[in-house]
XYZ file of C-alpha atoms in Angstrom:
684
model
C 44.796 65.304 -84.867
C 43.961 61.722 -85.039
C 41.416 59.939 -82.768
C 41.811 56.346 -81.912
C 38.497 54.558 -81.814
C 37.634 51.069 -80.612
C 37.881 48.462 -83.220
C 41.600 48.022 -83.685
C 44.475 49.836 -85.298
C 43.790 51.533 -88.611
C 40.057 51.401 -88.053
C 37.842 54.204 -89.263
C 34.859 55.920 -87.728
C 32.614 53.471 -89.429
C 34.066 50.794 -87.219
C 32.107 52.248 -84.329
C 28.661 51.696 -85.764
C 28.592 47.917 -85.558
C 29.721 48.174 -81.952
C 26.810 50.414 -81.054
C 24.392 48.030 -82.693
C 25.862 45.136 -80.698
C 25.390 47.078 -77.374
C 21.765 47.692 -78.204
C 21.157 43.996 -78.884
C 22.465 42.909 -75.415
C 20.058 45.039 -73.324
C 17.658 42.156 -72.730
C 20.533 40.114 -71.384
C 21.527 42.880 -69.015
C 17.921 43.196 -67.857
C 17.752 39.486 -67.310
C 20.951 39.681 -65.346
C 19.528 42.412 -63.145
C 16.394 40.384 -62.579
C 18.501 37.353 -61.811
C 20.553 39.355 -59.365
C 17.378 40.579 -57.694
C 16.089 37.010 -57.496
C 19.348 35.847 -56.002
C 19.216 38.608 -53.423
C 15.568 37.745 -52.701
C 16.420 34.073 -52.362
C 19.299 34.842 -50.036
C 17.062 37.165 -48.051
C 14.326 34.532 -47.875
C 16.854 31.938 -46.827
C 18.213 34.227 -44.143
C 14.658 34.967 -43.009
C 13.901 31.254 -43.011
C 17.009 30.532 -40.986
C 16.079 33.357 -38.610
C 12.558 31.953 -38.380
C 13.942 28.537 -37.579
C 16.136 30.069 -34.940
C 13.175 32.024 -33.563
C 11.044 28.881 -33.595
C 13.821 27.026 -31.830
C 14.132 29.890 -29.383
C 10.411 29.642 -28.569
C 10.545 25.891 -28.041
C 11.550 24.139 -24.863
C 11.317 20.367 -24.732
C 7.716 19.466 -25.701
C 6.380 23.031 -25.298
C 5.953 25.574 -28.093
C 5.446 29.252 -27.214
C 3.802 31.830 -29.452
C 2.702 35.397 -28.928
C -0.800 34.366 -27.827
C -0.045 31.336 -25.663
C 1.600 27.940 -25.767
C 0.907 24.273 -26.381
C 2.408 21.142 -24.848
C 2.682 17.801 -26.590
C 3.171 14.374 -25.113
C 5.954 12.010 -26.088
C 3.857 10.787 -29.007
C 3.545 14.279 -30.456
C -0.166 14.779 -29.633
C -1.290 18.090 -28.122
C -2.308 17.441 -24.521
C -2.381 20.982 -23.122
C -3.108 24.432 -24.501
C -2.990 27.738 -22.660
C -3.937 31.075 -24.256
C -2.907 34.494 -22.942
C -5.914 36.757 -22.365
C -4.097 39.594 -20.600
C -1.737 40.594 -23.388
C 0.183 39.544 -26.496
C 3.854 38.765 -26.025
C 6.409 40.753 -27.992
C 8.438 37.805 -29.235
C 11.386 40.045 -30.101
C 11.794 40.607 -26.357
C 12.183 36.874 -25.723
C 15.461 35.177 -24.916
C 16.455 31.654 -24.015
C 19.104 30.571 -21.572
C 19.371 26.865 -20.953
C 15.871 25.599 -20.177
C 14.556 29.075 -19.289
C 12.562 30.945 -21.925
C 11.994 34.585 -20.878
C 10.143 37.569 -22.354
C 10.170 41.168 -21.145
C 7.323 42.852 -23.005
C 3.860 42.545 -24.389
C 2.986 44.646 -27.419
C 2.162 47.594 -25.161
C 3.948 47.247 -21.798
C 6.792 45.692 -19.845
C 6.359 42.536 -17.784
C 8.286 39.579 -16.431
C 7.390 36.318 -18.105
C 9.160 32.989 -18.166
C 8.680 29.310 -18.806
C 11.262 27.023 -17.275
C 11.561 23.329 -18.067
C 11.956 21.062 -15.062
C 12.525 17.344 -15.509
C 12.062 15.809 -12.058
C 11.976 12.189 -13.285
C 12.161 10.255 -16.534
C 8.411 9.720 -16.822
C 7.359 13.288 -15.949
C 8.039 16.575 -17.735
C 7.155 19.795 -15.883
C 7.093 23.483 -16.800
C 7.204 26.384 -14.366
C 5.247 29.322 -15.775
C 5.120 32.868 -14.406
C 3.529 36.024 -15.771
C 4.223 38.999 -13.528
C 2.732 42.420 -14.188
C 4.890 45.401 -13.298
C 2.001 47.892 -13.221
C -0.440 47.750 -10.264
C -4.045 46.588 -10.663
C -3.604 44.938 -14.056
C -5.050 41.392 -13.882
C -3.234 38.438 -15.397
C -5.446 35.908 -17.132
C -4.645 32.679 -18.962
C -7.276 30.442 -20.568
C -6.815 26.679 -20.454
C -8.559 24.616 -23.116
C -10.121 21.548 -21.522
C -11.486 19.857 -24.655
C -8.499 17.530 -25.041
C -9.370 15.359 -22.025
C -11.531 14.749 -18.946
C -10.554 16.842 -15.924
C -10.771 16.252 -12.159
C -10.039 18.192 -8.971
C -10.359 21.846 -7.987
C -13.125 22.018 -5.399
C -16.246 20.364 -4.109
C -19.425 21.928 -5.456
C -23.165 21.831 -4.847
C -23.762 20.014 -8.125
C -20.911 17.533 -8.248
C -19.911 15.543 -11.312
C -17.007 13.223 -12.074
C -15.235 14.159 -14.280
C -15.811 17.915 -13.988
C -18.830 19.035 -15.992
C -18.822 22.769 -16.715
C -21.953 24.587 -17.845
C -22.619 28.200 -18.761
C -20.210 31.077 -18.476
C -18.595 32.523 -15.382
C -16.304 35.539 -15.158
C -13.292 34.776 -12.942
C -14.273 34.918 -9.257
C -12.235 34.355 -6.083
C -11.217 30.743 -5.683
C -11.824 30.563 -1.937
C -13.668 28.240 0.438
C -17.401 28.754 0.751
C -20.472 27.154 2.328
C -22.174 25.690 -0.745
C -25.228 24.652 1.218
C -26.074 28.339 1.596
C -24.251 29.599 -1.537
C -24.762 26.926 -4.155
C -22.991 28.695 -6.999
C -19.722 29.152 -5.110
C -16.702 26.916 -4.634
C -16.974 24.473 -1.754
C -15.444 24.283 1.694
C -12.702 21.850 0.619
C -10.606 23.072 -2.285
C -7.102 23.129 -3.703
C -5.862 24.867 -6.855
C -5.005 21.563 -8.526
C -6.442 19.847 -11.594
C -5.631 16.539 -13.246
C -6.617 15.276 -16.705
C -7.174 11.894 -18.278
C -4.333 12.540 -20.738
C -1.851 12.542 -17.847
C -1.531 16.324 -17.575
C -1.752 18.205 -14.290
C -1.694 21.875 -13.308
C -1.017 23.293 -9.849
C -1.461 27.009 -9.219
C 1.029 28.398 -6.708
C -0.468 29.117 -3.298
C 0.893 32.679 -3.413
C -1.335 33.623 -6.376
C -4.442 35.821 -5.803
C -6.293 33.176 -7.745
C -9.664 33.631 -9.477
C -11.341 30.964 -11.588
C -13.864 31.348 -14.411
C -15.042 29.309 -17.387
C -16.873 29.237 -20.689
C -18.418 25.953 -21.783
C -18.946 27.229 -25.352
C -15.213 27.758 -25.873
C -14.323 24.813 -23.594
C -11.989 26.990 -21.556
C -11.219 27.600 -17.897
C -9.965 31.074 -17.002
C -7.068 31.252 -14.542
C -6.771 34.813 -13.309
C -4.608 36.636 -10.782
C -5.794 40.006 -9.517
C -6.065 42.238 -6.453
C -8.564 44.766 -7.752
C -12.153 44.042 -6.625
C -10.924 40.991 -4.755
C -10.596 39.728 -1.162
C -6.951 38.834 -1.874
C -4.332 41.272 -0.611
C -0.693 41.919 -1.558
C 1.974 41.630 1.098
C 2.097 44.676 3.405
C 4.049 47.480 1.762
C 4.004 45.887 -1.701
C 2.124 47.362 -4.690
C -0.845 45.289 -5.941
C 1.004 43.876 -8.958
C -0.601 40.603 -9.959
C 1.407 37.480 -10.674
C 0.046 34.258 -12.129
C 2.473 31.426 -11.487
C 1.856 27.725 -11.786
C 3.357 24.429 -12.814
C 2.144 22.175 -15.638
C 3.321 18.559 -15.658
C 2.880 15.852 -18.295
C 3.334 12.151 -17.566
C 2.799 8.759 -19.121
C -0.522 7.914 -17.444
C -3.013 9.654 -15.182
C -2.399 7.499 -12.090
C 1.383 7.893 -11.994
C 0.962 11.580 -12.823
C -1.295 12.084 -9.811
C 1.029 10.101 -7.551
C 3.871 12.440 -8.502
C 1.811 15.614 -7.931
C 0.540 14.478 -4.529
C 4.015 13.681 -3.323
C 5.343 16.979 -4.630
C 2.625 19.471 -3.680
C 0.339 18.201 -0.931
C 0.793 17.835 2.788
C 0.250 14.332 4.092
C -1.345 13.329 7.395
C 1.083 12.374 10.107
C -1.204 9.920 11.910
C -4.305 7.807 11.401
C -7.411 8.802 13.406
C -8.819 6.471 16.031
C -9.451 3.038 14.519
C -12.869 2.805 16.112
C -14.057 5.639 13.857
C -13.290 3.434 10.879
C -14.921 0.330 12.355
C -18.070 1.571 14.096
C -20.622 4.195 13.071
C -20.849 7.701 14.493
C -24.322 8.645 15.732
C -25.325 12.312 15.406
C -28.384 13.970 16.914
C -28.746 16.544 14.122
C -31.023 15.135 11.425
C -33.471 13.582 13.889
C -33.709 16.406 16.443
C -32.175 19.453 14.679
C -31.622 22.156 17.350
C -34.379 20.820 19.612
C -31.997 18.437 21.323
C -32.259 17.945 25.094
C -30.830 15.802 27.859
C -33.816 13.470 27.735
C -33.626 13.058 23.956
C -29.890 12.407 23.975
C -30.167 9.717 26.647
C -33.040 8.075 24.793
C -31.020 8.183 21.576
C -28.157 6.367 23.320
C -30.525 3.839 24.892
C -32.004 2.969 21.510
C -28.560 2.411 19.981
C -27.967 -0.295 22.568
C -31.568 -1.548 22.426
C -31.296 -2.249 18.701
C -27.832 -3.820 19.099
C -25.703 -1.327 17.197
C -22.080 -0.439 17.858
C -21.049 3.193 18.308
C -17.768 4.969 17.754
C -19.126 8.001 19.577
C -22.239 10.102 20.021
C -22.249 13.505 18.391
C -24.266 16.109 20.307
C -25.121 18.680 17.673
C -26.716 22.144 17.657
C -27.898 23.387 20.067
C -26.989 22.509 23.625
C -26.014 26.014 24.821
C -28.379 28.882 25.609
C -26.798 31.232 23.063
C -24.307 30.770 20.259
C -20.785 31.535 21.398
C -21.246 30.171 24.907
C -19.713 26.988 26.252
C -22.097 26.154 29.088
C -25.035 23.778 28.766
C -28.498 25.314 28.645
C -30.012 24.374 32.013
C -33.526 24.372 30.623
C -32.593 21.639 28.124
C -29.798 19.947 30.099
C -30.708 20.329 33.791
C -27.883 18.068 34.945
C -25.233 17.747 32.262
C -22.691 16.213 34.641
C -24.918 13.294 35.557
C -25.863 12.877 31.889
C -22.207 12.483 30.916
C -21.629 10.075 33.813
C -24.572 7.960 32.674
C -23.311 7.895 29.079
C -19.821 7.016 30.246
C -21.127 4.128 32.349
C -22.950 2.864 29.269
C -19.631 3.088 27.391
C -20.566 6.029 25.162
C -18.047 8.656 24.166
C -19.510 12.081 23.345
C -18.381 14.660 20.797
C -19.738 18.225 20.786
C -20.682 20.468 17.873
C -18.768 23.759 17.847
C -18.248 26.720 15.519
C -16.123 29.911 15.249
C -18.949 32.424 15.900
C -19.921 34.397 19.005
C -23.339 35.999 18.616
C -23.901 39.558 19.796
C -26.397 38.431 22.491
C -23.918 35.996 24.035
C -22.249 36.814 27.334
C -18.903 36.120 25.657
C -19.423 38.731 22.946
C -18.366 41.669 25.138
C -15.377 39.693 26.427
C -14.181 38.951 22.901
C -14.642 42.588 21.836
C -12.739 43.812 24.870
C -9.868 41.393 24.267
C -9.754 42.014 20.516
C -10.427 38.391 19.577
C -12.636 38.974 16.540
C -11.823 39.459 12.886
C -12.003 43.211 12.344
C -13.216 45.615 9.686
C -10.574 46.867 7.186
C -9.167 49.658 9.365
C -8.574 47.205 12.199
C -10.230 49.516 14.724
C -13.580 47.781 15.179
C -14.736 44.161 15.248
C -16.626 43.124 12.134
C -20.158 41.797 12.518
C -20.940 38.801 10.348
C -24.138 36.949 9.538
C -24.237 33.180 9.610
C -27.048 30.623 9.532
C -27.740 31.007 13.257
C -27.653 34.778 13.644
C -25.310 37.758 13.769
C -22.102 38.118 15.733
C -18.346 38.161 15.553
C -16.071 35.504 14.087
C -12.959 34.580 16.038
C -9.652 35.609 14.487
C -7.615 32.399 14.441
C -4.531 34.254 13.227
C -4.530 35.918 16.655
C -2.743 33.804 19.309
C -4.990 35.288 21.996
C -8.134 34.185 20.150
C -6.701 30.735 19.604
C -5.808 30.444 23.285
C -9.249 31.628 24.392
C -11.063 29.218 22.078
C -8.767 26.338 23.058
C -9.315 27.039 26.752
C -13.087 26.733 26.271
C -12.662 23.355 24.582
C -10.263 22.120 27.245
C -12.746 23.174 29.915
C -15.520 21.124 28.296
C -13.219 18.154 28.024
C -11.995 18.290 31.616
C -15.392 19.094 33.129
C -17.517 16.543 31.288
C -15.069 14.135 29.694
C -15.957 15.239 26.166
C -14.054 13.019 23.735
C -13.762 15.403 20.784
C -15.497 18.054 18.675
C -17.309 18.491 15.397
C -15.772 21.669 13.970
C -18.468 23.266 11.829
C -18.095 26.148 9.324
C -14.655 27.687 8.737
C -15.353 28.815 5.164
C -14.222 32.243 4.029
C -17.671 33.375 2.870
C -18.435 34.072 6.542
C -15.669 36.659 6.621
C -16.526 40.217 5.554
C -15.606 41.007 1.932
C -12.991 43.392 3.301
C -11.478 42.477 6.661
C -8.330 42.628 8.748
C -6.756 40.032 10.998
C -4.079 40.202 13.674
C -1.637 38.474 11.336
C -2.268 39.773 7.800
C -3.267 37.089 5.334
C -3.027 37.424 1.569
C -5.326 34.523 0.761
C -8.709 34.459 2.563
C -8.708 30.642 2.498
C -5.683 30.724 4.792
C -8.251 31.576 7.482
C -9.764 28.148 6.807
C -6.355 26.591 7.310
C -5.930 28.397 10.633
C -9.356 27.207 11.804
C -8.657 23.573 10.905
C -5.509 23.720 13.038
C -7.747 24.088 16.099
C -8.726 20.431 15.612
C -5.181 19.095 15.991
C -5.391 18.340 19.755
C -8.607 16.397 19.122
C -7.831 14.788 15.773
C -8.246 11.262 17.117
C -12.011 11.695 16.679
C -12.430 15.250 15.386
C -14.545 16.138 12.372
C -14.040 19.070 9.995
C -16.126 20.233 7.051
C -13.698 22.756 5.511
C -10.126 22.350 4.383
C -7.433 24.268 2.529
C -3.833 23.033 2.631
C -5.113 21.039 5.624
C -4.327 17.464 4.580
C -1.877 17.066 7.460
C -4.454 17.900 10.147
C -4.958 14.114 10.306
C -8.639 13.995 11.155
C -11.865 13.147 9.356
C -13.164 15.623 6.803
C -16.880 15.703 6.081
C -18.401 17.049 2.869
C -21.053 19.700 3.412
C -24.544 18.552 4.457
C -26.584 16.605 1.906
C -30.267 16.972 1.160
C -32.464 13.880 1.331
C -32.807 13.597 -2.458
C -31.499 11.280 -5.163
C -29.837 13.737 -7.555
C -26.482 15.375 -8.202
C -27.305 18.595 -6.317
C -26.259 17.679 -2.772
C -28.100 14.394 -3.144
C -27.193 10.712 -3.156
C -25.735 10.798 -6.684
C -23.353 13.577 -5.642
C -21.759 11.471 -2.927
C -19.343 9.374 -5.023
C -18.194 12.314 -7.230
C -17.673 14.402 -4.077
C -15.679 11.736 -2.239
C -13.544 11.080 -5.338
C -12.872 14.812 -5.708
C -11.885 15.206 -2.057
C -9.614 12.170 -2.388
C -7.875 13.619 -5.441
C -7.297 16.823 -3.449
C -5.394 14.845 -0.814
C -8.036 14.363 1.899
C -8.297 10.621 2.549
C -10.007 10.274 5.937
C -13.525 11.004 4.731
C -16.789 10.975 6.662
C -19.480 11.055 3.937
C -22.072 12.928 6.013
C -25.230 11.497 7.540
C -26.969 8.473 6.052
C -30.086 9.687 4.280
C -29.131 13.360 4.390
C -30.392 16.237 6.530
C -34.073 15.315 6.311
C -35.331 18.877 5.986
C -39.039 18.718 5.164
C -38.708 21.032 2.147
C -35.611 19.180 0.873
C -36.745 15.597 1.306
C -38.051 13.194 -1.326
C -40.318 11.567 1.249
C -43.765 12.773 2.306
C -42.639 13.429 5.882
C -39.564 14.773 7.542
C -37.790 11.481 7.016
C -35.800 10.520 3.961
C -37.643 8.320 1.500
C -37.303 4.724 2.740
C -35.735 3.396 -0.444
C -33.360 6.374 -0.613
C -32.342 5.763 2.997
C -31.543 2.094 2.325
C -29.495 2.830 -0.794
C -27.648 5.607 1.067
C -26.926 3.215 3.936
C -25.518 0.576 1.587
C -23.212 3.084 -0.103
C -22.012 4.513 3.232
C -21.017 1.026 4.382
C -18.221 1.114 1.779
C -16.902 4.512 2.797
C -14.034 5.038 5.295
C -16.528 5.830 8.049
C -20.302 5.660 8.585
C -22.540 8.216 10.266
C -26.147 7.691 11.332
C -28.397 10.558 12.289
C -31.843 9.422 11.193
C -31.778 6.080 13.036
C -33.016 2.970 11.189
C -35.633 2.211 13.851
C -37.545 5.275 12.710
C -38.667 3.085 9.780
C -39.360 -0.599 10.431
C -37.741 -3.883 11.436
C -36.603 -4.645 7.896
C -34.640 -1.403 7.714
C -33.132 -2.151 11.132
C -32.023 -5.573 9.901
C -30.517 -4.087 6.736
C -28.677 -1.520 8.878
C -27.295 -4.263 11.124
C -26.212 -6.235 8.063
C -24.260 -3.347 6.585
C -22.683 -2.080 9.774
C -21.422 -5.651 10.273
C -20.203 -5.837 6.679
C -18.450 -2.495 7.081
C -16.693 -3.715 10.223
C -15.674 -7.115 8.832
C -14.824 -6.385 5.174
C -14.430 -2.652 4.579
C -12.775 -1.303 7.741
C -9.776 -3.706 7.736
C -9.004 -2.810 4.117
C -9.501 0.905 4.734
C -7.279 0.854 7.813
C -4.525 -0.872 5.844
C -4.762 1.827 3.171
C -4.948 4.579 5.824
C -1.533 3.519 7.078
C -0.147 3.786 3.538
C -1.568 7.307 3.173
C 0.986 8.603 5.669
C 3.770 7.697 3.242
C 2.183 8.017 -0.183
C -0.854 10.293 0.061
C -2.624 7.926 -2.361
C -6.423 7.877 -2.202
C -8.263 5.279 -0.162
C -11.387 5.733 -2.303
C -10.227 5.608 -5.938
C -11.763 6.124 -9.386
C -11.912 3.197 -11.772
C -9.227 4.745 -13.978
C -6.758 4.243 -11.145
C -6.280 0.648 -12.336
C -7.426 1.205 -15.949
C -5.437 4.220 -17.126
C -5.863 3.537 -20.829
C -9.598 2.868 -20.630
C -11.647 5.760 -22.033
C -14.875 4.481 -20.448
C -13.297 4.295 -16.998
C -12.573 8.038 -17.121
C -16.321 8.779 -17.170
C -17.657 6.355 -14.533
C -19.169 8.372 -11.648
C -21.346 5.738 -9.950
C -18.681 3.143 -9.125
C -15.442 3.355 -7.168
C -12.546 1.357 -5.826
C -11.310 0.804 -2.291
C -7.620 0.381 -2.923
C -6.945 -1.516 -6.150
C -8.895 -4.666 -5.446
C -12.396 -3.901 -4.140
C -14.833 -2.353 -6.630
C -18.238 -1.067 -5.514
C -21.306 -0.382 -7.691
C -24.274 0.876 -5.628
C -27.795 1.429 -6.940
C -28.420 5.185 -7.080
C -31.753 5.357 -8.945
C -35.214 5.184 -7.359
C -37.322 2.150 -8.138
C -34.373 0.152 -9.484
C -33.311 -3.327 -8.439
C -30.751 -3.655 -11.187
C -27.987 -1.550 -12.687
C -25.386 -1.544 -15.449
C -21.909 -2.314 -14.157
C -18.564 -1.704 -15.807
C -15.844 -4.196 -14.909
C -12.287 -3.219 -15.863
C -10.192 -5.945 -17.436
C -9.036 -8.526 -14.933
C -10.212 -11.399 -12.770
C -13.084 -10.374 -10.507
C -15.268 -12.270 -8.050
C -18.696 -10.835 -7.260
C -20.324 -10.695 -3.833
C -22.557 -13.519 -5.137
C -19.575 -15.752 -5.890
C -19.583 -15.286 -9.691
C -16.226 -15.237 -11.454
C -15.414 -12.825 -14.294
C -12.030 -13.413 -15.918
C -11.583 -11.056 -18.870
C -8.701 -9.582 -20.808
C -11.000 -6.803 -21.956
C -13.403 -4.618 -19.937
C -16.875 -6.054 -19.474
C -20.301 -4.358 -19.379
C -22.836 -6.129 -17.181
C -26.228 -4.881 -18.348
C -29.181 -4.846 -15.920
C -27.213 -6.720 -13.298
C -29.777 -7.678 -10.580
C -29.299 -5.950 -7.216
C -32.093 -6.399 -4.667
C -33.120 -3.597 -2.339
C -31.084 -5.067 0.509
C -27.991 -5.576 -1.689
C -25.102 -3.559 -3.048
C -22.982 -4.938 -5.858
C -19.286 -5.279 -5.098
C -16.456 -7.241 -6.674
C -13.091 -8.392 -5.357
C -9.979 -8.646 -7.529
C -8.838 -12.255 -7.337
């Protein structure tokens, strides 16, 4: 039988051999083809992966924000990074992320479920905002994000015992409750006026939602601030019936310049006052009995104090009768041993055209006759079970603190104030304290409150009927209370720790937080013997004069150590600056105060307000503006009769009549300023 073999018709078996040899010779080509095929597949795979990566990158991008598993960055319109936030409470599982419109959402970290989103909000052409929320679904897990602050100078947050402008962070601090506190007694805590709002020199702002159980920490080595939400080991509480699942939610906004950025944030997030306090408080000084007499005040001393005000030819908005005029704390009757005839005293003061304001507080000490009444009526803040009133310790003893979430407590307290007003013609009240550090760590109130600082808000509301001349020292979401807010007491020292140098940074901080009617505490400070630069229980004479000059350019002035305690020269300087305040400063401040009702813009402004692109202006903490056209540069160093002054670009006229017309900023080195002078410049 014949076999047909490849090679053609008639071929023999030998025809096969050359074919086999040819097959063997082409193996390298086949191998190369396989390799080529593999390379093609790899290239296609890489391309697909690249395309997928691009799609993933596009998925994780929204406007000028880029998200990654460990955090996100935000760029400005020029492409520079202006904001960076790192996630410290988990790593996002990016495969769980989706994007719908301007909402970028993720449902998992690498080890658990959560709700996370970033939503782009474009409220106006010059501002880009991002709503961010990280919500834990498991109770008692804290949420923590870390903001890098090395890209810019930052402002805002809270007043502090050692106040700098811009914020100067030192050391390391684990996140702690961001609540109001008395920094005179607790110098490492946050102050009595605070808002969860920060603003940077690169036109970036962050506002933490008021619903967040917010804790703040920092690390100056890493240049980070820790924003944490938690309920565990915290005075914050979840809503009744809800599990303690933490949620950190906030808004980050980026604008073109720091001033317009702040204007937008204030209009969007802060209450505004609805009226301007009594104009006399802006024009004439307030006179307080505290620093001179402390709690040893009496009827005789008060009348003499008033007599001397007239004797030395000073004006007076009102007299402030400070601690302590009652027999015990928590009572509302005058101590007969110190004020034997209060009615006639008030009649005498009224005939001499003095209005009188009284110091009050939210405490009722256990030895007061009103303590039993308040216990019986359930008017105090209570311990966690709500069954018993909580005893608290404050700087004048131990007692209960009135629960201002309780309508009955509010009515009782208000009735006491109304009685003082109707009986003696009291004009108003100095509302002291109100900070949350005087609440127990764990407490209950008639109306449950999630945020302890909401107690501060409730207390400040008690001033509303008296806000024409009222004075408060604590504030939280209280900008619309429409009365004067006073920073915590100052010591009679020069430095940044509750001293003269802290005054401008503190006032600028309060202004940025939306509080514009500012009473910058008593001229010269508290004059405590152990906290005074002088050799006696009076502020150092030079310190007192420099403090007086600075106060003359604030919205309101307050004397407590009277100038006649020194000498005739100091009295003359005091007359000079109270007159200057009335003639030059008060009219400008009152004009700006009217604008505050509509805009919320600061009355006292930092230099960068009119010099937004000026790096030096961002760091100036010893000069300030009143409006846009009056710049003040006080002397804040002992033994100095000169100072360096920074003039932003523009046309300025000095208080001496000198003209400075510059297209660039100008440094005036060792500018002479005599002891009875303060340097100020008017924009021409």
